[in-house]
Tab-separated table of C-alpha atoms in Angstrom:
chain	number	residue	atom	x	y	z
A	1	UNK	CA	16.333	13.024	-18.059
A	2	UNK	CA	15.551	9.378	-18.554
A	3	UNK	CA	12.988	8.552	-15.579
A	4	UNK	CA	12.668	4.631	-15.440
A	5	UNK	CA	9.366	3.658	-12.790
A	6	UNK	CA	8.457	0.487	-11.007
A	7	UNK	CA	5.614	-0.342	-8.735
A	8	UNK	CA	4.690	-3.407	-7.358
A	9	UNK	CA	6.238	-5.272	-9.933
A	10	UNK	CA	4.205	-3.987	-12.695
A	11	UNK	CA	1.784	-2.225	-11.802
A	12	UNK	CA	0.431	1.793	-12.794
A	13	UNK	CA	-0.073	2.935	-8.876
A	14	UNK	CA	1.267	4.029	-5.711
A	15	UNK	CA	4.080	6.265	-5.169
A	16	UNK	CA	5.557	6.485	-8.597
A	17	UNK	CA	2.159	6.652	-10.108
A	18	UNK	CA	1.290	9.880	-8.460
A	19	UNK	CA	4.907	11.643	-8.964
A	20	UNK	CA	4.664	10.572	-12.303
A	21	UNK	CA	1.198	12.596	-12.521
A	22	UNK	CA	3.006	15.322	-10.535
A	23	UNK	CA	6.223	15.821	-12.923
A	24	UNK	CA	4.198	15.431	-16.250
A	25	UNK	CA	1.735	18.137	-14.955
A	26	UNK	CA	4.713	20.370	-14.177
A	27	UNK	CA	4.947	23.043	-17.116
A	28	UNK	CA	7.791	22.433	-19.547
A	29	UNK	CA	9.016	19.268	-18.287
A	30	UNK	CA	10.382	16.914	-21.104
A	31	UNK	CA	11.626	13.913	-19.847
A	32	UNK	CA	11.768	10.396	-21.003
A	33	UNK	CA	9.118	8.534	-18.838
A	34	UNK	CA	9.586	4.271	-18.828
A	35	UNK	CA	7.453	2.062	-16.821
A	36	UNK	CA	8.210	-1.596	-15.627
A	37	UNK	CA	4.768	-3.467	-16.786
A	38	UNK	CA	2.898	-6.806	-15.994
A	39	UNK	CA	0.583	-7.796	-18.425
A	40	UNK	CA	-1.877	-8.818	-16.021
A	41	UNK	CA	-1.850	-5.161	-15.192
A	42	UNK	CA	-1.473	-3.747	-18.514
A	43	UNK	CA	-5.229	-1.882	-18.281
A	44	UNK	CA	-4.104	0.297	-15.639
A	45	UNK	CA	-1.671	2.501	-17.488
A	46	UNK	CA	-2.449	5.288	-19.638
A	47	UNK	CA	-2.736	4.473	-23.196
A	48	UNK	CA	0.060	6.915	-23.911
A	49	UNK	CA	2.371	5.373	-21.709
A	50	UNK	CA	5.954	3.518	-22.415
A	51	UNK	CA	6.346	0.476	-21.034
A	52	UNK	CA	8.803	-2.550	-21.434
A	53	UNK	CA	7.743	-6.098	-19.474
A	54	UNK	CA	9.097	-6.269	-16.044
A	55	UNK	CA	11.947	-9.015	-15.482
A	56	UNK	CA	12.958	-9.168	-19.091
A	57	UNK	CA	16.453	-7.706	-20.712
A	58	UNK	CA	14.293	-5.021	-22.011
A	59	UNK	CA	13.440	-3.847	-18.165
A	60	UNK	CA	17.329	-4.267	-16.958
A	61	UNK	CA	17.948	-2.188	-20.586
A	62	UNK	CA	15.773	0.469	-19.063
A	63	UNK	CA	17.679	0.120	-15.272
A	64	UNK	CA	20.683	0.767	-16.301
A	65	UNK	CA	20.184	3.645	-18.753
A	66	UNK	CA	18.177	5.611	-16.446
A	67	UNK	CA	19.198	8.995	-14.946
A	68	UNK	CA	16.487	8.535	-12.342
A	69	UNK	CA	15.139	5.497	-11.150
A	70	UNK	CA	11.776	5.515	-8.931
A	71	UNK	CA	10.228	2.588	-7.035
A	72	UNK	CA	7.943	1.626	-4.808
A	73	UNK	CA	9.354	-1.549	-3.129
A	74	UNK	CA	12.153	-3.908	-4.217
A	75	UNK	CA	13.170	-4.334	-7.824
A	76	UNK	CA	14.093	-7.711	-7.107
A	77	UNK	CA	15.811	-8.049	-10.905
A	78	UNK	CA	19.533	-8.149	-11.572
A	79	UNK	CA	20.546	-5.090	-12.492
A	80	UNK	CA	23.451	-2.390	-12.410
A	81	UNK	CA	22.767	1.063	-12.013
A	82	UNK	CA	24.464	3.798	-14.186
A	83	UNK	CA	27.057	5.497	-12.604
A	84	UNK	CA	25.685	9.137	-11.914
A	85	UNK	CA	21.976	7.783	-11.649
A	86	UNK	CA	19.783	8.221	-8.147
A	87	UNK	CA	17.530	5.746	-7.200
A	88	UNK	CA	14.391	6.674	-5.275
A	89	UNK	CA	12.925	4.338	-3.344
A	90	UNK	CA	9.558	5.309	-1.889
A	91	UNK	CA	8.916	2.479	0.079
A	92	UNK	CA	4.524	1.353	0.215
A	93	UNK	CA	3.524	2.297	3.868
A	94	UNK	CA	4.068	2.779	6.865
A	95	UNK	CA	5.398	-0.252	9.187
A	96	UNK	CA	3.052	-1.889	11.593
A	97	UNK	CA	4.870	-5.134	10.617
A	98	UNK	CA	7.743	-6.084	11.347
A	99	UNK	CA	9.739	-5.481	7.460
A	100	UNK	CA	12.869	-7.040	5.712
A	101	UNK	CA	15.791	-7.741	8.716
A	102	UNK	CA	13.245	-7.384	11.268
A	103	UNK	CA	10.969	-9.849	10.516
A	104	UNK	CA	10.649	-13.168	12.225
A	105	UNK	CA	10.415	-15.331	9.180
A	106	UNK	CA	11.560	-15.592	6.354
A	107	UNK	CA	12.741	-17.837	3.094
A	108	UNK	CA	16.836	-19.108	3.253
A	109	UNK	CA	18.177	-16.214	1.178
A	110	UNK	CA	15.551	-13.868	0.580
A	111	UNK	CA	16.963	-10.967	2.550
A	112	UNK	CA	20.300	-11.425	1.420
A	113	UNK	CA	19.210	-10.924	-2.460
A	114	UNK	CA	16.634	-8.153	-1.278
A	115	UNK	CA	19.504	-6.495	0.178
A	116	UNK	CA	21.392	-6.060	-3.132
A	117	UNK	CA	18.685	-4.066	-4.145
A	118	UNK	CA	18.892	-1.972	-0.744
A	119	UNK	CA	22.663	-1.096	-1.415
A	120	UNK	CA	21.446	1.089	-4.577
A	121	UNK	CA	19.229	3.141	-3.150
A	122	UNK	CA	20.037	6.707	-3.028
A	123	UNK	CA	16.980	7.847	-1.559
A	124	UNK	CA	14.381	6.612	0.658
A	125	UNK	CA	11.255	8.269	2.033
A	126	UNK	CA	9.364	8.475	4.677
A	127	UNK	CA	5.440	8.927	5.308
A	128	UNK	CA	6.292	10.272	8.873
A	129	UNK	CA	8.653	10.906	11.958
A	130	UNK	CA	7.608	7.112	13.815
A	131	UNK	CA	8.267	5.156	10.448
A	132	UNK	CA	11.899	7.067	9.925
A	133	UNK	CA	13.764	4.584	12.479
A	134	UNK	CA	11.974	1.988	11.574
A	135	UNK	CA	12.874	2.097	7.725
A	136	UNK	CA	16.086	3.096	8.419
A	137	UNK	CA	16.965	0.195	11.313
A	138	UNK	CA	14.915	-2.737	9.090
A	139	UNK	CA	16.976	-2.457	5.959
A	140	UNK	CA	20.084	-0.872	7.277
A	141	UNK	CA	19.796	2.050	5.238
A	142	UNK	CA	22.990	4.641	5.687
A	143	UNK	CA	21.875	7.292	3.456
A	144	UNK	CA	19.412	9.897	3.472
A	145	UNK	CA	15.561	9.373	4.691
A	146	UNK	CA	13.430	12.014	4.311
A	147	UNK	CA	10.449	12.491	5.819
A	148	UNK	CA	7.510	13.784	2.851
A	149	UNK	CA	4.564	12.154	3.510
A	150	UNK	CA	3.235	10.032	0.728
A	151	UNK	CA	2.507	10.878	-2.451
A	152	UNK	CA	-0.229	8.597	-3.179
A	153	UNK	CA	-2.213	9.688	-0.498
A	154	UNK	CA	-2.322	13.675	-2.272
A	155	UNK	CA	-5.778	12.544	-4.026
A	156	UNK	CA	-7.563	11.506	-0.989
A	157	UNK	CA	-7.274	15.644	-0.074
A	158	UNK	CA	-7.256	16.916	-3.551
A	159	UNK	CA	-10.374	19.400	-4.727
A	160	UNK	CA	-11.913	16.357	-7.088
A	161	UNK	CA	-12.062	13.718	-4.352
A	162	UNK	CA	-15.603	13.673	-4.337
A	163	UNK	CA	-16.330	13.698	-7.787
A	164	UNK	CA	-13.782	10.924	-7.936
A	165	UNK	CA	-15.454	8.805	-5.208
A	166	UNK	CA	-18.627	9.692	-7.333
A	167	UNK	CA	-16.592	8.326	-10.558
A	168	UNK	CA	-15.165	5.270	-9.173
A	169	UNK	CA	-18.662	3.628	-7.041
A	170	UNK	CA	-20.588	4.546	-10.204
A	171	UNK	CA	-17.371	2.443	-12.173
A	172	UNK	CA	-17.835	-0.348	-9.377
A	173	UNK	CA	-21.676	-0.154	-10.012
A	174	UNK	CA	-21.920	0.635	-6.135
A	175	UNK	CA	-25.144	2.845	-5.560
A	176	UNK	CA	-24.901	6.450	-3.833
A	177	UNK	CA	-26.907	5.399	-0.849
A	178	UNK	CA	-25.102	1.893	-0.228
A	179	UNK	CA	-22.933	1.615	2.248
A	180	UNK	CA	-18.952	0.389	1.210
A	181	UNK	CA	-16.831	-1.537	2.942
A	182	UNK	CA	-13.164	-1.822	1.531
A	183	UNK	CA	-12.058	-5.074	3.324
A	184	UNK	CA	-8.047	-5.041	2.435
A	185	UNK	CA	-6.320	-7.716	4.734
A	186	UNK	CA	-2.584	-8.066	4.264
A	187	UNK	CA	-0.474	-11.132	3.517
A	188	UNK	CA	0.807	-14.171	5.627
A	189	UNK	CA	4.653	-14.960	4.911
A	190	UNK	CA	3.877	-18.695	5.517
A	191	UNK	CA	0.815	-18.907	2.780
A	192	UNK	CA	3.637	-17.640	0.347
A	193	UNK	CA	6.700	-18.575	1.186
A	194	UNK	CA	6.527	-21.796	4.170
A	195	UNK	CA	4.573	-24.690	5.134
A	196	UNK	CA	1.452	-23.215	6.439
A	197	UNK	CA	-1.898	-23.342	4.816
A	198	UNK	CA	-2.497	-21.902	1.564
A	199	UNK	CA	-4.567	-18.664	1.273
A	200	UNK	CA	-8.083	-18.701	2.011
A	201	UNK	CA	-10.344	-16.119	3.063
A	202	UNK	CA	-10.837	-16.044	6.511
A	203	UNK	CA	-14.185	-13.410	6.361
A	204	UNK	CA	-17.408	-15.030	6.271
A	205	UNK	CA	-18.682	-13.037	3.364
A	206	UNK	CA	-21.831	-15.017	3.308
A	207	UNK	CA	-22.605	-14.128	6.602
A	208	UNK	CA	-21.896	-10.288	5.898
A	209	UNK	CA	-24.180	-10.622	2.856
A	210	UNK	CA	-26.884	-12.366	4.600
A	211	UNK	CA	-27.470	-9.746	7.741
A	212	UNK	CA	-26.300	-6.496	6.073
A	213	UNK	CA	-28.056	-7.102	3.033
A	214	UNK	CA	-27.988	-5.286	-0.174
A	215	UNK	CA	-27.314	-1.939	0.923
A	216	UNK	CA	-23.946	-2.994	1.893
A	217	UNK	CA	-21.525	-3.601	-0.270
A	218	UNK	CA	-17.803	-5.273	0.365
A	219	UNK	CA	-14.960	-4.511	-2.050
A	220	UNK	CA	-12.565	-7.300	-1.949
A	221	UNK	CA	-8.822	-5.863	-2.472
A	222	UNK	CA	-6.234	-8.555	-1.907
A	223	UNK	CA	-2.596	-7.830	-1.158
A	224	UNK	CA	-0.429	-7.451	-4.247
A	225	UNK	CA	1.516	-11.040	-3.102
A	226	UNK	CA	-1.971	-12.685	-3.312
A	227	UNK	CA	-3.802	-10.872	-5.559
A	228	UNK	CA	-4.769	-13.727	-7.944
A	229	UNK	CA	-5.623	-16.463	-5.205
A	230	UNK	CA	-9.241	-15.910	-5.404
A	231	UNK	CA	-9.404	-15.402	-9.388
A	232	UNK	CA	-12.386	-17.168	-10.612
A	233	UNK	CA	-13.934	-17.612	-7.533
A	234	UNK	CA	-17.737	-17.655	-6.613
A	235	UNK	CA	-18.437	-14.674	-4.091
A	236	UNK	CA	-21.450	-13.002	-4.423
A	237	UNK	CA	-22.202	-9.607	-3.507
A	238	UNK	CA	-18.474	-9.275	-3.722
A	239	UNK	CA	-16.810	-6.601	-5.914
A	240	UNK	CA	-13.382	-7.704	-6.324
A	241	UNK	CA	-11.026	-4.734	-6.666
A	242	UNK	CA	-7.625	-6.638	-6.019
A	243	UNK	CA	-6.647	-6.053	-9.391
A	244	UNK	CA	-8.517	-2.295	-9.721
A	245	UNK	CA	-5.140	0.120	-10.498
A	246	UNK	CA	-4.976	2.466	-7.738
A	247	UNK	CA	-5.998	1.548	-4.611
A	248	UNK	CA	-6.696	5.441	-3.493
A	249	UNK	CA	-9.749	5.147	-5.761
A	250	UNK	CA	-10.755	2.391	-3.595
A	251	UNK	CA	-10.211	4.575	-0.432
A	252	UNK	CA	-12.219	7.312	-1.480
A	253	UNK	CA	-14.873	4.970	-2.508
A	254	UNK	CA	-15.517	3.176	0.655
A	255	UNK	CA	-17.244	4.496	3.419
A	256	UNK	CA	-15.655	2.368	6.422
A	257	UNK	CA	-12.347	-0.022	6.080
A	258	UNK	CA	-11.961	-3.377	7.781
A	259	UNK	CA	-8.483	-4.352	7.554
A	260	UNK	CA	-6.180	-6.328	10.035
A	261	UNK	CA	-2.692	-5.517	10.224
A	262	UNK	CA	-1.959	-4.077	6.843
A	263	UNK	CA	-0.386	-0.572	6.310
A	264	UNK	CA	-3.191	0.146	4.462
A	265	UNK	CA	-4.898	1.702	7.660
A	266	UNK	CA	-1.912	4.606	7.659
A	267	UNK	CA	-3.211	6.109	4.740
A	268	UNK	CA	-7.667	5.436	5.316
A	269	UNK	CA	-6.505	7.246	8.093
A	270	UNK	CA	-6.206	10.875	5.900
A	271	UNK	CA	-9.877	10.237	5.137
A	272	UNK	CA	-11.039	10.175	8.739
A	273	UNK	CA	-13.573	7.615	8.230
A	274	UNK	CA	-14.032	4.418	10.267
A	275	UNK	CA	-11.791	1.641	10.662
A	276	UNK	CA	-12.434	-1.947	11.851
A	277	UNK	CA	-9.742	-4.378	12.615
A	278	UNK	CA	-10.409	-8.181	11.825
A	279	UNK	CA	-7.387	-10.071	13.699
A	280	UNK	CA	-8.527	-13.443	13.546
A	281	UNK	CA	-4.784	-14.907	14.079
A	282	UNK	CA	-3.700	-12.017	16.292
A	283	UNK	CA	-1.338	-13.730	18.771
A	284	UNK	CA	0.367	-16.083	15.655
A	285	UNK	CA	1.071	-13.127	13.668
A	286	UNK	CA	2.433	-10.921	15.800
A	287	UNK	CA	4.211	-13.398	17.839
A	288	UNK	CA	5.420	-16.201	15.689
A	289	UNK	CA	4.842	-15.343	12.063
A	290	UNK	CA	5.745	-11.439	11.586
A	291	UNK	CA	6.204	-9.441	14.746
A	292	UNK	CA	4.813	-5.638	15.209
A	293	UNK	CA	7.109	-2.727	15.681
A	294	UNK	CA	3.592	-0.900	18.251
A	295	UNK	CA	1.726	-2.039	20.480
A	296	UNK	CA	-1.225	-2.845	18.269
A	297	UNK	CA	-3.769	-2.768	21.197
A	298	UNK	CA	-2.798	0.811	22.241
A	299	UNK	CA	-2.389	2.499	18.911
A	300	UNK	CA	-5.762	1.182	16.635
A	301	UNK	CA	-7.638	3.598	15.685
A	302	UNK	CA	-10.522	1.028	15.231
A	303	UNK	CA	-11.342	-2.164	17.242
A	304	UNK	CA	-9.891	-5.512	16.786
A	305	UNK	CA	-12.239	-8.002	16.648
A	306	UNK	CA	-11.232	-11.850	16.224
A	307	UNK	CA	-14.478	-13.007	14.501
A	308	UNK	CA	-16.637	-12.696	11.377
A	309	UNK	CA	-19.409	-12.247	13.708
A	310	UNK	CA	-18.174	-9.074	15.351
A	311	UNK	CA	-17.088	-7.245	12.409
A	312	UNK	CA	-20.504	-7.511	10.977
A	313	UNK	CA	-21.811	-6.581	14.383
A	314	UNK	CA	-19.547	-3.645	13.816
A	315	UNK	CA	-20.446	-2.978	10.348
A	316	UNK	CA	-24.216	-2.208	11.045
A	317	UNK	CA	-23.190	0.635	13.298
A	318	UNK	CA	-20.334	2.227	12.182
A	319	UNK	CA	-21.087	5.402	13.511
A	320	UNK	CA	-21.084	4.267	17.100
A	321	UNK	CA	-17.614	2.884	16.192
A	322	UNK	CA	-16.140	6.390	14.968
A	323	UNK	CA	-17.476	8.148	18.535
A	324	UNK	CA	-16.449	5.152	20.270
A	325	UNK	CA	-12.880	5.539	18.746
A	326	UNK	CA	-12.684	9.322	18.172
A	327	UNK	CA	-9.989	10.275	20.530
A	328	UNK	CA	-7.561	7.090	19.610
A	329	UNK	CA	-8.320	8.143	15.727
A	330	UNK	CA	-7.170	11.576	16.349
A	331	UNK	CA	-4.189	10.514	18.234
A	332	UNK	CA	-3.299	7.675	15.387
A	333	UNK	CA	-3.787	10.295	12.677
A	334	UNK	CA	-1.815	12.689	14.612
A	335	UNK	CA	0.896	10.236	15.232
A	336	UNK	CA	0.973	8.837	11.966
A	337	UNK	CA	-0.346	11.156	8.965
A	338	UNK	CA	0.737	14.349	10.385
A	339	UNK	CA	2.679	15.197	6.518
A	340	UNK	CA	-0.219	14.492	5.025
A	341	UNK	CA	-1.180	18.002	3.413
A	342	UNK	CA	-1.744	17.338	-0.423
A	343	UNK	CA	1.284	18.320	-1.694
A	344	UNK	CA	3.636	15.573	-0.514
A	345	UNK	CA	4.793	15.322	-4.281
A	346	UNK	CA	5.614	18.277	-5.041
A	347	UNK	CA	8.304	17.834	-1.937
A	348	UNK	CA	9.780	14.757	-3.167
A	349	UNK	CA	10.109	16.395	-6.895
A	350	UNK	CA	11.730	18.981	-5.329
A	351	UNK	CA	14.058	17.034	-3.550
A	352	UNK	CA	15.139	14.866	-6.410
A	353	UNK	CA	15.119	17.279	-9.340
A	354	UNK	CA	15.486	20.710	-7.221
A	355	UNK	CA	12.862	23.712	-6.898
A	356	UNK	CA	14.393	25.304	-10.113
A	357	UNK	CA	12.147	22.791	-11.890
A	358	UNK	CA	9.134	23.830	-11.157
C-alpha cells in the first residue's frame, strides 16, 4: 500500500505524524510511506523519510498514485484521487471556532475551492462526541465521522512522557526548576486574509519578563498561518518554538498554557495542568470576526483575562488558578477529552486498514 501524508502543508507533526509512528511500529508492515514537505520544515522529519515538495507536480504525482491518503487539514492543491483510494482526513482540533461554512468571514472564494477538497474525503475523525456535529454541519460532510480521539495527543499519556518533557526543556535549554509557560494564541482571519491590522503580538512579554523573572520561562508557538511573522525578531527571554516539529513536545514541556481561543486548549487539557485564557479582543472575535460554536464563558477550563497585566498576575500563582478552576477543568476534560486513552491510533489504523493488520 502506497500511504501518501500531509500535515499542515509540510510539516512532520500532528495526526499523520503519530499514525505514521503507529503503522511503521506495527510488526511486518511494508508499505510505501510519502510525505508532502516544506523546506522551511525540512528538519523535522526523520532522516529516513521520503518526501517530495508540497504544491509541486511531484506532490499531485504522489496524490494521485496513492492507495491511502492521510491529512491533517485541507490539501488545498489540485489534485485527482485514484479511483479505489480512501482519503483520511483527521482534521487538527477540536472546534471552539467557528470552521469553514460556519465562519463569519471569509476571502471571495475560499470556501468554494476548500470545498473541492471536502468532496474527497472518505473519512473524517473526530476527537469527541461535541465536535462530531460540528465537523460534520461546518463542511457538510455526508460520509462517515468517527469518533477516535486524537492521535497526536497518545504521547502526552504514553510511559516516556516524562523522560520526554525531560528531553525536550533540556533541548529548549529550559532548567528543571523553571517554570514554562507555552503561550500558543491562534490566528485572526483579518491579519491574513482582510483589511485589518497586520499581526503583532498582543502579550507584553517585557512585562512578563520583568515581574516573573528568570525562573519563568515563555515558549512562543505561533499558529501554523503565522508562524513566520515574528522571524528575526528581538524578544528576549523568549524561546520561540513556532517552528519546533511537534507541538506535543511543547505540551509536555510546559508547566501551565496561556492560550486564547485556539483548539490547542482541547488537547493541554489530557495533561491536566493549568490553563489561562488571554482574550484581549474577546467581543470582536467572537462576534464579528469568527464566531464560537460554546459559550466560551461557561465552558473554560481556565480564566479569561483581557490584559497583559492579569495573565502575569495569573502566572505567579498558578496553583491558586488550578483549585480555583478544578471543577470546570474536570467538567471540560470530561466533556471534551473523554477518548483520550493512549491508544487513539491504534483505532484509526484499525479502521482504515482493518484489525487483521495488526
Amino acid at each position: 500500500m502506497k500511504i501518501v501524508y500531509h500535515s499542515f502543508e509540510g510539516r512532520y507533526s500532528d495526526n499523520p505524524k503519530a499514525l505514521h509512528q503507529a503503522l511503521t511500529a506495527r510488526a511486518g508492515q511494508d508499505h510505501e510511506h510519502v510525505w508532502l514537505a516544506d523546506a522551511e520544515h525540512a528538519h523535522g522529519f526523520p532522516a529516513d523519510a521520503v518526501t517530495v515538495p508540497f504544491g509541486t507536480p511531484e506532490a499531485r504525482e504522489a496524490l494521485e498514485s496513492a492507495d491511502l491518503v492521510v491529512s491533517n487539514t485541507h490539501l488545498d492543491l489540485e489534485w485527482d484521487k485514484a479511483p479505489g483510494a480512501t482519503y483520511l482526513q483527521t482534521w487538527h482540533g477540536t472546534p471552539l471556532k467557528r470552521i469553514h461554512r460556519d465562519v463569519l468571514f471569509a476571502p471571495e472564494g475560499r470556501l468554494d475551492r476548500l470545498d473541492h477538497d471536502v468532496a474527497r474525503w472518505d473519512l473524517l475523525l473526530s476527537p469527541n462526541a461535541a465536535s462530531t456535529p460540528l465537523l460534520r454541519g461546518a463542511f457538510r460532510f455526508e460520509g462517515p465521522v468517527h469518533e477516535t480521539g486524537y492521535p497526536r495527543n497518545d504521547v502526552l499519556l504514553a510511559p516516556d512522557a516524562a523522560q520526554r518533557r525531560a528531553r525536550v526543556r533540556e533541548q529548549l535549554g529550559i532548567a528543571e526548576d523553571a517554570q514554562a509557560v507555552l503561550y500558543a494564541p491562534t490566528w485572526r482571519d483579518d491579519d491574513v486574509f482582510g483589511d485589518g491590522p497586520k499581526f503583532a503580538l498582543r502579550f507584553d512579554v517585557e512585562r512578563f519578563q520583568r515581574e516573573l523573572g528568570e525562573d519563568h520561562v515563555l515558549m512562543l508557538r505561533l499558529h501554523y498561518m503565522v508562524s513566520a511573522a515574528l522571524a528575526g525578531a528581538e524578544l528576549p527571554g523568549v524561546v520561540d518554538v513556532s517552528f519546533h516539529p511537534d507541538i506535543s513536545d511543547l505540551y509536555l514541556a510546559a508547566d501551565v498554557l496561556v492560550t486564547d481561543y485556539s483548539s490547542v486548549q482541547f488537547d493541554f487539557a489530557v495533561t491536566g495542568k493549568p490553563i489561562v485564557h488571554h482574550v484581549h479582543d474577546l467581543e470582536h472575535y467572537r462576534d464579528v470576526l469568527r464566531g464560537f460554536y460554546f459559550d466560551f464563558e461557561e465552558i473554560a477550563a481556565g480564566p479569561l483575562l483581557a490584559t497583559s497585566e492579569e495573565v502575569v498576575e495569573a502566572l505567579r500563582d498558578v496553583d491558586a488558578v488550578a483549585a480555583q478552576y478544578k471543577d470546570r477543568y474536570a467538567a471540560f476534560q470530561e466533556r471534551f477529552c473523554h477518548l483520550e486513552d493512549g491508544r487513539a491510533s491504534d483505532r484509526v489504523l484499525d479502521l482504515v486498514l482493518g484489525e487483521e493488520n495488526r
